[in-house]
PDB file of N, CA and C in Angstrom:
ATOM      1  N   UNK G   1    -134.932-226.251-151.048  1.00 67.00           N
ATOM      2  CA  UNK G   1    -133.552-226.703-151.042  1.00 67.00           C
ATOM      3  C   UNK G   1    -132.834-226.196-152.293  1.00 67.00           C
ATOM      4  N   UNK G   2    -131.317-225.506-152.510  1.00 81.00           N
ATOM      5  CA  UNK G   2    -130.640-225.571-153.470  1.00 81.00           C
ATOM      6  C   UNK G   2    -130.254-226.087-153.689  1.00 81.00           C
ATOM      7  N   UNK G   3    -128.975-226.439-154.896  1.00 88.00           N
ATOM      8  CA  UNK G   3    -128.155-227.461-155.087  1.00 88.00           C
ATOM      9  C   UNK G   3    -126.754-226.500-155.322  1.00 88.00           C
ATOM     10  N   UNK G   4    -126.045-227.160-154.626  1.00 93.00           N
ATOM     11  CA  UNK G   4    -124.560-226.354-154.194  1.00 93.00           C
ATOM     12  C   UNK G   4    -123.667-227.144-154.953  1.00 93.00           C
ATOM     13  N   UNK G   5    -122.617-226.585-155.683  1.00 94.00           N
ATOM     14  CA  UNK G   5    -121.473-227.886-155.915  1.00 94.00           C
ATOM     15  C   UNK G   5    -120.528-227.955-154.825  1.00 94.00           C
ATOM     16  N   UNK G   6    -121.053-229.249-155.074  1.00 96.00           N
ATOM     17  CA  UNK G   6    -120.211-229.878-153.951  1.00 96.00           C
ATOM     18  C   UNK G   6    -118.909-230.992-154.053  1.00 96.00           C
ATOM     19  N   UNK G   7    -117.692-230.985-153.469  1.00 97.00           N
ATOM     20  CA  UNK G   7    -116.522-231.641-154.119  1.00 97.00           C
ATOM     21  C   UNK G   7    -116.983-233.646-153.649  1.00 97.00           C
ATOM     22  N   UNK G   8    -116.832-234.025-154.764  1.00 98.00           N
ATOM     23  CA  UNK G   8    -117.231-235.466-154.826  1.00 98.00           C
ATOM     24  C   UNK G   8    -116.513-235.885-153.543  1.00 98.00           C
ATOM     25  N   UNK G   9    -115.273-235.865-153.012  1.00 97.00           N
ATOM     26  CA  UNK G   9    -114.686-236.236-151.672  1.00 97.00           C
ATOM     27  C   UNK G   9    -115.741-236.281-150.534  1.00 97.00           C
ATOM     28  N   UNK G  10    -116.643-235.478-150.691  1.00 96.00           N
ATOM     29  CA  UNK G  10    -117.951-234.991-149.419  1.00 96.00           C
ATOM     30  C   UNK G  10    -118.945-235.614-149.334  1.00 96.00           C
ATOM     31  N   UNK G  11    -119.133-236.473-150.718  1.00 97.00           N
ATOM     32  CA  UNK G  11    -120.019-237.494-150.918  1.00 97.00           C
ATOM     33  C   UNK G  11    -119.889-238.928-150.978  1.00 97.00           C
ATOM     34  N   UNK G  12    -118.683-239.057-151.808  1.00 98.00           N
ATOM     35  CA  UNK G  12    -118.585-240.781-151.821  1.00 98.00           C
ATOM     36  C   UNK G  12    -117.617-241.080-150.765  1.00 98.00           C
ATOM     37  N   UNK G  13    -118.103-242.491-149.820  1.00 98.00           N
ATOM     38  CA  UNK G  13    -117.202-243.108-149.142  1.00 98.00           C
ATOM     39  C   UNK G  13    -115.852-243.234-149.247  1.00 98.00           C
ATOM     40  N   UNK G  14    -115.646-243.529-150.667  1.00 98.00           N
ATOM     41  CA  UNK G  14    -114.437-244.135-151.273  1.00 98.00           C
ATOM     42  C   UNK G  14    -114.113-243.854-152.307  1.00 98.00           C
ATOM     43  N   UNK G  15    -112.913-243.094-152.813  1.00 98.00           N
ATOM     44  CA  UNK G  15    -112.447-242.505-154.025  1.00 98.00           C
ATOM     45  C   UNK G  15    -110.979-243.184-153.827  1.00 98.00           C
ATOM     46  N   UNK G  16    -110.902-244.099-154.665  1.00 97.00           N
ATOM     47  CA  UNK G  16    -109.158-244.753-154.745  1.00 97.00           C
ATOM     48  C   UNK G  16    -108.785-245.166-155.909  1.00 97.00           C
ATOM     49  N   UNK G  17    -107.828-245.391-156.157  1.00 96.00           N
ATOM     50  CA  UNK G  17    -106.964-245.937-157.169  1.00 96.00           C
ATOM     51  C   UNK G  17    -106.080-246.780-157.151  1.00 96.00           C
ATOM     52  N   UNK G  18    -105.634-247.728-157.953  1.00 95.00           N
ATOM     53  CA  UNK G  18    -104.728-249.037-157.459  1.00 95.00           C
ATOM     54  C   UNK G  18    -103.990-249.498-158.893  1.00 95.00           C
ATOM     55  N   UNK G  19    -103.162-249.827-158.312  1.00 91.00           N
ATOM     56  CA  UNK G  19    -102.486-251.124-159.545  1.00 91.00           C
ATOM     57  C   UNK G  19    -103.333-251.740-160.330  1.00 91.00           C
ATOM     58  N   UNK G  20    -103.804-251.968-161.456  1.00 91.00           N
ATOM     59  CA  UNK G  20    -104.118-253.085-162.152  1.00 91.00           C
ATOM     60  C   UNK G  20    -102.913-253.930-162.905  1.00 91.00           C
ATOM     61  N   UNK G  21    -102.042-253.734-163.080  1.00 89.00           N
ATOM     62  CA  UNK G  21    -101.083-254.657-163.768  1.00 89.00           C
ATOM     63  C   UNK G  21     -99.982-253.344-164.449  1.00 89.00           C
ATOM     64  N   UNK G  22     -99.153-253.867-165.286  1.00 91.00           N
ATOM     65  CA  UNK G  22     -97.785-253.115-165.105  1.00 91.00           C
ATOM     66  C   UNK G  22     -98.842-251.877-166.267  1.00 91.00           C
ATOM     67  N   UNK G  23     -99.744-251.849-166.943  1.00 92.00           N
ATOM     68  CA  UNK G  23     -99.709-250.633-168.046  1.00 92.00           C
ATOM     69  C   UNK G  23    -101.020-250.248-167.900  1.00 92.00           C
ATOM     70  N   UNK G  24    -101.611-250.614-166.790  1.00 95.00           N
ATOM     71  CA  UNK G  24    -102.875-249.810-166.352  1.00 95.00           C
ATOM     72  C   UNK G  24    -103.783-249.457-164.870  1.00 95.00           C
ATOM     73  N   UNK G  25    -104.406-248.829-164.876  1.00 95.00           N
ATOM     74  CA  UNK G  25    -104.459-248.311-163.056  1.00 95.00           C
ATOM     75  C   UNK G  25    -105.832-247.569-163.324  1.00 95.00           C
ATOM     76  N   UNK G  26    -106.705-248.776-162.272  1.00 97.00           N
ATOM     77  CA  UNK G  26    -108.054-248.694-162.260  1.00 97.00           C
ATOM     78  C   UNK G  26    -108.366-247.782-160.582  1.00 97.00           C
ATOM     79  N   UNK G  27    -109.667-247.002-161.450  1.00 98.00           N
ATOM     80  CA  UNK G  27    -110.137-245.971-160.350  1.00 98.00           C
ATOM     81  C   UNK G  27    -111.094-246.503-159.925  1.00 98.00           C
ATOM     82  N   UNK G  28    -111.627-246.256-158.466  1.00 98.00           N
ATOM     83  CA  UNK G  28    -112.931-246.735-157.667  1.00 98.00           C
ATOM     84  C   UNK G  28    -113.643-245.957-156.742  1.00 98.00           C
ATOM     85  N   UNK G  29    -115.286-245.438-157.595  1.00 98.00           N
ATOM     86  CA  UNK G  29    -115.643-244.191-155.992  1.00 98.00           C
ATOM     87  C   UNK G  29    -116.674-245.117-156.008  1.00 98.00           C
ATOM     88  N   UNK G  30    -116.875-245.084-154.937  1.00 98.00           N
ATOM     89  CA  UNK G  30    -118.140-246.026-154.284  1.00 98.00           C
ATOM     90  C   UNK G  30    -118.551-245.389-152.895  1.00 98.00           C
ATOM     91  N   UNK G  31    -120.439-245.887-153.476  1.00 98.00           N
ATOM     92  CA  UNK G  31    -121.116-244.894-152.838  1.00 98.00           C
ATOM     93  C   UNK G  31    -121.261-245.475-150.662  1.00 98.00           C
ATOM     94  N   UNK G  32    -121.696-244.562-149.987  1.00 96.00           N
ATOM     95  CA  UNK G  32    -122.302-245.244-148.699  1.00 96.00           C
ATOM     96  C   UNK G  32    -123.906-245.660-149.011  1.00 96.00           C
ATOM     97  N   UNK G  33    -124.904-244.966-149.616  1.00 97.00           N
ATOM     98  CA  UNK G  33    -125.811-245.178-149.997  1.00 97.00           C
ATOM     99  C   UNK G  33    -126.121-245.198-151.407  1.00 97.00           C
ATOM    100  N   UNK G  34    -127.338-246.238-151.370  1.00 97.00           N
ATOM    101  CA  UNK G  34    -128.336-245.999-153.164  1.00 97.00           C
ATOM    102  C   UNK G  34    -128.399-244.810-153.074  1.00 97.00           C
ATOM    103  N   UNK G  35    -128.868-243.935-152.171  1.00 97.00           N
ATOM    104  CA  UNK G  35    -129.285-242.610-152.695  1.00 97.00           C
ATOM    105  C   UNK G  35    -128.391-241.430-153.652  1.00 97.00           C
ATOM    106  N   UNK G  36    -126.996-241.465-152.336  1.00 97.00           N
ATOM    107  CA  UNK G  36    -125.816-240.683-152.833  1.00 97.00           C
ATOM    108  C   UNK G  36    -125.716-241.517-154.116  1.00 97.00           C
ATOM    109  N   UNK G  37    -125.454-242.704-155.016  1.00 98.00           N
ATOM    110  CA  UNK G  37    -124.979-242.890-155.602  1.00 98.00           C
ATOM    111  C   UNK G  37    -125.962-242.698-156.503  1.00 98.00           C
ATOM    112  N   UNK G  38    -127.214-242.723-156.872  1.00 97.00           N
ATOM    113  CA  UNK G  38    -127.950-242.246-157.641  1.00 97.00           C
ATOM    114  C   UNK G  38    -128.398-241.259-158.030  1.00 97.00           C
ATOM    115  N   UNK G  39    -127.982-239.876-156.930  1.00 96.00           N
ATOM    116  CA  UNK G  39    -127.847-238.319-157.026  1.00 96.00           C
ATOM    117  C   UNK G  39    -127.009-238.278-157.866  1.00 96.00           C
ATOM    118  N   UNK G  40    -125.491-238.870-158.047  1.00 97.00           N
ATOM    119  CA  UNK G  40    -124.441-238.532-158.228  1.00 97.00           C
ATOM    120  C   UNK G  40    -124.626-238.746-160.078  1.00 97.00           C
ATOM    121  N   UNK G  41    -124.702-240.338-160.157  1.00 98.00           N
ATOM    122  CA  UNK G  41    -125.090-240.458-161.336  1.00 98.00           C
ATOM    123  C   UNK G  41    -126.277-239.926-162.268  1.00 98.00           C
ATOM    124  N   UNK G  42    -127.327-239.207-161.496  1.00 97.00           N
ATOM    125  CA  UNK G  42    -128.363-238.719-162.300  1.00 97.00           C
ATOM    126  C   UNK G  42    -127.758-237.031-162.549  1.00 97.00           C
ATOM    127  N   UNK G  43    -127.158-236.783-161.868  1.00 96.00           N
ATOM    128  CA  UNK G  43    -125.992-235.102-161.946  1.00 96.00           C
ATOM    129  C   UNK G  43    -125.682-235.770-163.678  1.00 96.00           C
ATOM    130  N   UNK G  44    -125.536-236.468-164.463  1.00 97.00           N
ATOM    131  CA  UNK G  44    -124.681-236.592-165.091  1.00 97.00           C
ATOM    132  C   UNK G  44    -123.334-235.759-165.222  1.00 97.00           C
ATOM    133  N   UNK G  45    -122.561-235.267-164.107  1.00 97.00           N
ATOM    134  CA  UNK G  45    -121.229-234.941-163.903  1.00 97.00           C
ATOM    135  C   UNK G  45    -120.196-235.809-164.302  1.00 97.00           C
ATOM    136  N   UNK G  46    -120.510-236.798-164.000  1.00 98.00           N
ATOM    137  CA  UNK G  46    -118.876-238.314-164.127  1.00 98.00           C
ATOM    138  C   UNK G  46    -119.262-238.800-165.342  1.00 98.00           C
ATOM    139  N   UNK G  47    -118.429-238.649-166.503  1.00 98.00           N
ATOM    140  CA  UNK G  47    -118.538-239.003-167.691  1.00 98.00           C
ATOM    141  C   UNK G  47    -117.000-239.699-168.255  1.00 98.00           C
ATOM    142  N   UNK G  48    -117.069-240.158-169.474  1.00 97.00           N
ATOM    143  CA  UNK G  48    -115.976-240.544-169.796  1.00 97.00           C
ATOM    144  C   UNK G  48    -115.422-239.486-170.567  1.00 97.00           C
ATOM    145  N   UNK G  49    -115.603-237.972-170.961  1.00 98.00           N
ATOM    146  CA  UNK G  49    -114.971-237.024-171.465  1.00 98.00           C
ATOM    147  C   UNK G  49    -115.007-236.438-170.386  1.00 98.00           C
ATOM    148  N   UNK G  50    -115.161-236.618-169.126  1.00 98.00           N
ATOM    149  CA  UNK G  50    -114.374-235.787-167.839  1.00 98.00           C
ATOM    150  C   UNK G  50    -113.084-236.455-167.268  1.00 98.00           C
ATOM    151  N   UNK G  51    -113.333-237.521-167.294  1.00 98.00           N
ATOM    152  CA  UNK G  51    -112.090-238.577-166.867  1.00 98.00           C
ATOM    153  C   UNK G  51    -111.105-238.297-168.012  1.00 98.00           C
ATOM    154  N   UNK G  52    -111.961-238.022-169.309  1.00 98.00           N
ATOM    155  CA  UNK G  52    -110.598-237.873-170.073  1.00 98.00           C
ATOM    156  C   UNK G  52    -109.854-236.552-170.476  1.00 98.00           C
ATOM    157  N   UNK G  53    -110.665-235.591-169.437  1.00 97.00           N
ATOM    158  CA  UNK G  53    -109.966-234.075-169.388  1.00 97.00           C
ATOM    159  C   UNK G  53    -109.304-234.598-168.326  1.00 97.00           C
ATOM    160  N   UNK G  54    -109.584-234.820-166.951  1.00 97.00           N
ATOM    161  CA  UNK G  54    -108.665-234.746-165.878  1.00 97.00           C
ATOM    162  C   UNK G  54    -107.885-235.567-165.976  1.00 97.00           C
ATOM    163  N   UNK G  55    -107.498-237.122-166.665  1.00 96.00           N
ATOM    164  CA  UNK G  55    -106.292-238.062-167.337  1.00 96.00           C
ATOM    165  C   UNK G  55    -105.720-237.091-168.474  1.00 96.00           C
ATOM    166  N   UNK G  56    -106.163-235.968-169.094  1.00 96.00           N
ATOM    167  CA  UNK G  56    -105.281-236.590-170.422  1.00 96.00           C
ATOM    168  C   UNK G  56    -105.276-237.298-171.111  1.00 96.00           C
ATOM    169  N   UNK G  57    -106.191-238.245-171.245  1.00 96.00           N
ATOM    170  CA  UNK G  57    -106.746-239.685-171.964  1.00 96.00           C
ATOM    171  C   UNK G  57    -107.633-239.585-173.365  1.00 96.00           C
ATOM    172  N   UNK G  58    -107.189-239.960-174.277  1.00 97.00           N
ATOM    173  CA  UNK G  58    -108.651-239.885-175.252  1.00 97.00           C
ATOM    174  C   UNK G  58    -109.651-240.749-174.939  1.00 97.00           C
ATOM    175  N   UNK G  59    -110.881-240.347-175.029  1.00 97.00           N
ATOM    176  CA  UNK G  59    -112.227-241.257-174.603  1.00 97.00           C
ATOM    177  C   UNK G  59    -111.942-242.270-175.200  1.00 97.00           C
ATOM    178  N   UNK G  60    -111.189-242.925-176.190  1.00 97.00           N
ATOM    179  CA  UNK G  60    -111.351-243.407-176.940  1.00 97.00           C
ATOM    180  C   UNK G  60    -109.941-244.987-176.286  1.00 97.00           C
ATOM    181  N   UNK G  61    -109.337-244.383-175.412  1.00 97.00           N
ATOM    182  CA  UNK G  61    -108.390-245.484-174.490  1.00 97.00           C
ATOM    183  C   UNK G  61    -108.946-245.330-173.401  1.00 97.00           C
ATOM    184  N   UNK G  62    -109.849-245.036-173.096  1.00 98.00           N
ATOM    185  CA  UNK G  62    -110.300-245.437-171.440  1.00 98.00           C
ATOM    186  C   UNK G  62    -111.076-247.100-171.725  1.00 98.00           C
ATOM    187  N   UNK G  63    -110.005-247.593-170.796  1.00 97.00           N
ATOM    188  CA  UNK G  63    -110.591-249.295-170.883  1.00 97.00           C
ATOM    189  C   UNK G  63    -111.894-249.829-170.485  1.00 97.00           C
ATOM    190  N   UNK G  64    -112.225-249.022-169.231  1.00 97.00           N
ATOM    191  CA  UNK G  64    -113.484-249.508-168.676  1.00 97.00           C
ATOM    192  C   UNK G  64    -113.850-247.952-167.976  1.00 97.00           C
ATOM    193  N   UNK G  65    -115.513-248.210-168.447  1.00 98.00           N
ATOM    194  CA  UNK G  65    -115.884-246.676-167.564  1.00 98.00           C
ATOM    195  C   UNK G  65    -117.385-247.242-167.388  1.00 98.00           C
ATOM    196  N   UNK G  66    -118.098-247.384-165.928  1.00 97.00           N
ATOM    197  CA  UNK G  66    -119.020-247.495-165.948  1.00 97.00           C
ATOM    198  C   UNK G  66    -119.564-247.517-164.539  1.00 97.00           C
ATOM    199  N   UNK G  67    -120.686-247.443-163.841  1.00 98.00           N
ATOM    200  CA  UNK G  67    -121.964-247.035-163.248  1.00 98.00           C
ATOM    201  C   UNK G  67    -122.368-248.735-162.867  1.00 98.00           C
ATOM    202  N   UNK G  68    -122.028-249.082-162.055  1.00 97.00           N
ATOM    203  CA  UNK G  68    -122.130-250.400-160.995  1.00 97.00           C
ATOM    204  C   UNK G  68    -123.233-250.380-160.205  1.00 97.00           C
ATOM    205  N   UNK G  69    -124.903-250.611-160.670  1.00 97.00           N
ATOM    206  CA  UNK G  69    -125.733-250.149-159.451  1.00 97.00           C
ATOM    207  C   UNK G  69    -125.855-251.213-158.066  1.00 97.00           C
ATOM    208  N   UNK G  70    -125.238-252.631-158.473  1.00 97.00           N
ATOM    209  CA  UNK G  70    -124.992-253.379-157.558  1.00 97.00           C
ATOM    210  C   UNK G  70    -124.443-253.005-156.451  1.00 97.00           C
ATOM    211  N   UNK G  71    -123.619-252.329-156.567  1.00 97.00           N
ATOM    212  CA  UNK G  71    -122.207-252.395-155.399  1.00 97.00           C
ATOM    213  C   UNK G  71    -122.421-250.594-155.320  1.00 97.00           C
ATOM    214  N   UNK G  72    -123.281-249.855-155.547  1.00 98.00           N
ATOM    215  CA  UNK G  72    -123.280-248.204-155.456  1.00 98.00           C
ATOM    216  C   UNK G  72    -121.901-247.796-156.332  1.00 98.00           C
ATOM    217  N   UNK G  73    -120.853-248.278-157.489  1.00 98.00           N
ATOM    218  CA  UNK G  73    -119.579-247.919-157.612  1.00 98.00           C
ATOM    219  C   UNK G  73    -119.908-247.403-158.471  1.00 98.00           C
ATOM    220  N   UNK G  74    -118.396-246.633-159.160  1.00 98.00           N
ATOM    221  CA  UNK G  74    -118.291-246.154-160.585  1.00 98.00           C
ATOM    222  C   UNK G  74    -117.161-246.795-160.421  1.00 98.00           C
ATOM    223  N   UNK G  75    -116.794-247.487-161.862  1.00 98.00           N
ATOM    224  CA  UNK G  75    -115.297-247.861-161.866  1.00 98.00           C
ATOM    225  C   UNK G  75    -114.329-247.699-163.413  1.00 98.00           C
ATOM    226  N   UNK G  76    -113.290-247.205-163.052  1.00 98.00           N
ATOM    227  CA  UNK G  76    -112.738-246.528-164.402  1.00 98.00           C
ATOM    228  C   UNK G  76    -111.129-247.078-164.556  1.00 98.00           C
ATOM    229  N   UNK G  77    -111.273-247.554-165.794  1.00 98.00           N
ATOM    230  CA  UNK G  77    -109.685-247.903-166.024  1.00 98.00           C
ATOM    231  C   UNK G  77    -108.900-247.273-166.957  1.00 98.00           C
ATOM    232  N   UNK G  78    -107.733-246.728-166.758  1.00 96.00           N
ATOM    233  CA  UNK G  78    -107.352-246.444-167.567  1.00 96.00           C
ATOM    234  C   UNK G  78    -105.708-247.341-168.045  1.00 96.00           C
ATOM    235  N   UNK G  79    -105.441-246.471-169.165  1.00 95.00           N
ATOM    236  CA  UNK G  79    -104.273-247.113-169.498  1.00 95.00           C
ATOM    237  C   UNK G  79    -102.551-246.078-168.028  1.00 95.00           C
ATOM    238  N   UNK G  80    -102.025-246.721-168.171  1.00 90.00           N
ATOM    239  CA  UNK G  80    -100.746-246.232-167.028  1.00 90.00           C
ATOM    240  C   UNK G  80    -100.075-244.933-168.517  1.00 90.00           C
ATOM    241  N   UNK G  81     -99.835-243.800-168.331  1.00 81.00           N
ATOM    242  CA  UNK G  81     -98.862-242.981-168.744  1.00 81.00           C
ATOM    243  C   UNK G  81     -97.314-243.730-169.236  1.00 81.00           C
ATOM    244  N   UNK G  82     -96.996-244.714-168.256  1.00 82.00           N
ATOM    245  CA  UNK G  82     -95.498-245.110-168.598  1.00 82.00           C
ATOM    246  C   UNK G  82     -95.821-246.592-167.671  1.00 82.00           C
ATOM    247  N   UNK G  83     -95.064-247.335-168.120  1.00 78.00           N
ATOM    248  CA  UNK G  83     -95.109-249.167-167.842  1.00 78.00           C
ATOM    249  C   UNK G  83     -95.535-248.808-166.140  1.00 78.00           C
ATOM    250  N   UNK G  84     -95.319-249.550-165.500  1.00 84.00           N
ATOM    251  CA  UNK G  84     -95.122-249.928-163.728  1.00 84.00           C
ATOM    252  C   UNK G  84     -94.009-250.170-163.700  1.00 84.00           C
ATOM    253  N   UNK G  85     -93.193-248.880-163.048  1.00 80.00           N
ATOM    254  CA  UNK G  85     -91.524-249.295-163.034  1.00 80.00           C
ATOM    255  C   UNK G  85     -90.376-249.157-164.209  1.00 80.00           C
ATOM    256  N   UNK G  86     -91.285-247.931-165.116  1.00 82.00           N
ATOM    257  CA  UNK G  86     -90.397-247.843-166.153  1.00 82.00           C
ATOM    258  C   UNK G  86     -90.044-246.671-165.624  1.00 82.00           C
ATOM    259  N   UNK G  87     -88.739-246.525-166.403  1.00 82.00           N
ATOM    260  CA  UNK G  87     -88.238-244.937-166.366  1.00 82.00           C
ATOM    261  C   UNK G  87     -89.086-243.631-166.877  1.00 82.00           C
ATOM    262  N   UNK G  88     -88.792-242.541-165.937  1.00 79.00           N
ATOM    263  CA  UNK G  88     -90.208-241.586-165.198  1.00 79.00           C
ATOM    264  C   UNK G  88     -91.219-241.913-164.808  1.00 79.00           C
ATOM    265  N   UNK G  89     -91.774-242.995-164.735  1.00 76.00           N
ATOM    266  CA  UNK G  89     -92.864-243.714-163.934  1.00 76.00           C
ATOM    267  C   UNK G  89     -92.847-243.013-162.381  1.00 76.00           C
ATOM    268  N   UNK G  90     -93.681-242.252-161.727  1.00 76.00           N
ATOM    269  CA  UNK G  90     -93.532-241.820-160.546  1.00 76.00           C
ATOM    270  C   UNK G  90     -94.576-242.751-159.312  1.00 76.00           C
ATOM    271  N   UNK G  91     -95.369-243.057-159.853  1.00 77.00           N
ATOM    272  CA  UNK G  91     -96.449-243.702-158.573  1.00 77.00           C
ATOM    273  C   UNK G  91     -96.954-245.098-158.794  1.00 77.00           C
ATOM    274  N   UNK G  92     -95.621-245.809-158.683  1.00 78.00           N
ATOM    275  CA  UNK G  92     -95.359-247.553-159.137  1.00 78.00           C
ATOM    276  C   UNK G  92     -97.198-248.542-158.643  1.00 78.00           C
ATOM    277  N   UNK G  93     -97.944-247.812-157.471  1.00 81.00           N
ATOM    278  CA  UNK G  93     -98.870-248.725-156.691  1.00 81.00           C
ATOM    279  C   UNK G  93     -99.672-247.987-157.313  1.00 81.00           C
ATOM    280  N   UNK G  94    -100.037-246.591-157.991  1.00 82.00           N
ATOM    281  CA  UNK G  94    -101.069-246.102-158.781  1.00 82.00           C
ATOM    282  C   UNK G  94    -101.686-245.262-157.620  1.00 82.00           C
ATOM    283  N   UNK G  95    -100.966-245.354-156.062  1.00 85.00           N
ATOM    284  CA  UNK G  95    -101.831-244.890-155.157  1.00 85.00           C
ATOM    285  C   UNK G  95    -102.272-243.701-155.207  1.00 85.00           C
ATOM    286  N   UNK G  96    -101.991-242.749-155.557  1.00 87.00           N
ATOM    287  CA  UNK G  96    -102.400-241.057-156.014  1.00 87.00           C
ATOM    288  C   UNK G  96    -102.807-240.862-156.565  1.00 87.00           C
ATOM    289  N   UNK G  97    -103.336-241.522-157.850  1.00 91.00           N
ATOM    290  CA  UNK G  97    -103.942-240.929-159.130  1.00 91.00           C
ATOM    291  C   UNK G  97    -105.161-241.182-159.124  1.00 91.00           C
ATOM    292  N   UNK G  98    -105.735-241.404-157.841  1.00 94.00           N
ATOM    293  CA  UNK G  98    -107.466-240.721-157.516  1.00 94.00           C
ATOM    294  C   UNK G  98    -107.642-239.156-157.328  1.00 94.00           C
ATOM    295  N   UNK G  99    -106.887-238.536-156.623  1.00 95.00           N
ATOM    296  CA  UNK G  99    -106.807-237.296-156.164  1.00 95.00           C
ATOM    297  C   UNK G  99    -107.818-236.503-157.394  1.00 95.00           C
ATOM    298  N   UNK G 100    -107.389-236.205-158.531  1.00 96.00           N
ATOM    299  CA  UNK G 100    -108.498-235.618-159.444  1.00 96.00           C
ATOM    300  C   UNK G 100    -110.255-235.626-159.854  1.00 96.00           C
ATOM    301  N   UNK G 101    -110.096-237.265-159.208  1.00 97.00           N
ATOM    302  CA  UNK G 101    -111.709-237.410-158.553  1.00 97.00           C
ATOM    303  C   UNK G 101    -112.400-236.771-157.808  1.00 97.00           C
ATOM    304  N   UNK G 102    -111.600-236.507-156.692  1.00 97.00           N
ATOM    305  CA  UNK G 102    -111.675-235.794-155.012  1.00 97.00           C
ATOM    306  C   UNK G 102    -112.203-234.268-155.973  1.00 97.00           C
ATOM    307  N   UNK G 103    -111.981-233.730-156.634  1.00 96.00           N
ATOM    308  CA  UNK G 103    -112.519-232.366-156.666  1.00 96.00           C
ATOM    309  C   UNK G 103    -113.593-232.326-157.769  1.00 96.00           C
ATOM    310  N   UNK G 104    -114.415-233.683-158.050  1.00 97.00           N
ATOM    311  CA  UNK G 104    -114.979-233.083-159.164  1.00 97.00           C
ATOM    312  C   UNK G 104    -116.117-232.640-158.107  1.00 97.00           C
ATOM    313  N   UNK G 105    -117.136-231.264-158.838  1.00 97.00           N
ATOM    314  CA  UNK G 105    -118.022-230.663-158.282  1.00 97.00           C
ATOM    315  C   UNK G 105    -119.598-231.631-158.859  1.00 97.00           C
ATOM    316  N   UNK G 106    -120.602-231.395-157.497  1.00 97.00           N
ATOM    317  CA  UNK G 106    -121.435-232.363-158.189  1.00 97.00           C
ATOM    318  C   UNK G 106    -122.250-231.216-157.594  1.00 97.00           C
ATOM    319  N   UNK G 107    -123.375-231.379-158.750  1.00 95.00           N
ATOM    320  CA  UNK G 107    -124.895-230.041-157.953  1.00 95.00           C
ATOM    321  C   UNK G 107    -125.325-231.035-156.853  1.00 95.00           C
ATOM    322  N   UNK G 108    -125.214-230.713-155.110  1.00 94.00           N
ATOM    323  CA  UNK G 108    -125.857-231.306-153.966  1.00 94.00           C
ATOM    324  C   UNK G 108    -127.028-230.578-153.542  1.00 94.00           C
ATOM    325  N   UNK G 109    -127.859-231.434-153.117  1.00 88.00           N
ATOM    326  CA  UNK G 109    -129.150-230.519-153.007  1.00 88.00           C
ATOM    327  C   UNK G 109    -128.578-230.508-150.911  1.00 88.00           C
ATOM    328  N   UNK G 110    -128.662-229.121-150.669  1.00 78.00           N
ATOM    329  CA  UNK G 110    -128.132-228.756-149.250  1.00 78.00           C
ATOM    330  C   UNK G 110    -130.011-228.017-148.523  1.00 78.00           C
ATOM    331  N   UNK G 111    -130.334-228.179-147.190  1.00 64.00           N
ATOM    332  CA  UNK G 111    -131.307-227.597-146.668  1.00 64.00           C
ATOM    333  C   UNK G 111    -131.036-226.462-145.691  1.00 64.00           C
TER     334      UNK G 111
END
């Protein structure tokens, strides 16, 4: 078997993003299986200096970043760019700002 990169969208069930309150907007990929989610996390690919290339974020304001083996999740918070509903604020529900998840590449082992 090789290992192909493969875009995280192909693997996890669930890659979303949501409101947490007016000045921050928490991310959620969660796995279908222990397995996928323990491939994913042993890739060490999803880090908190990747989240904070694809945010723009210093590692150092990411609120919550961590590896959920209960629930198969990863869950990541960050701080909001501009209030909820301030002026230039573009995506008031946070609903889009998973999309940068969707392409991270993970080594998949393919047969």
């Amino acid at each position: 078997m090789a290992a192909v990169p493969t875009p995280l969208r192909d693997i996890a069930k669930v890659i979303r993003s949501k409101n947490a309150g007016p000045f921050e907007i928490t991310l959620d990929i969660v796995f279908k299986t222990r397995e996928d989610y323990e491939a994913v996390k042993q890739s060490g690919v999803i880090t908190k200096e990747l989240v904070s290339e694809l945010y723009n974020v210093p590692t150092q304001a990411i609120i919550t970043f961590g590896f959920f083996d209960l629930v198969n999740a990863v869950k990541i918070t960050l701080p909001r760019p501009r209030a909820q509903g301030g002026v230039g604020e573009t995506d008031m529900h946070a609903a889009q700002q998973h999309v940068p998840l969707q392409e991270i590449r993970v080594p998949w082992e393919v047969s």
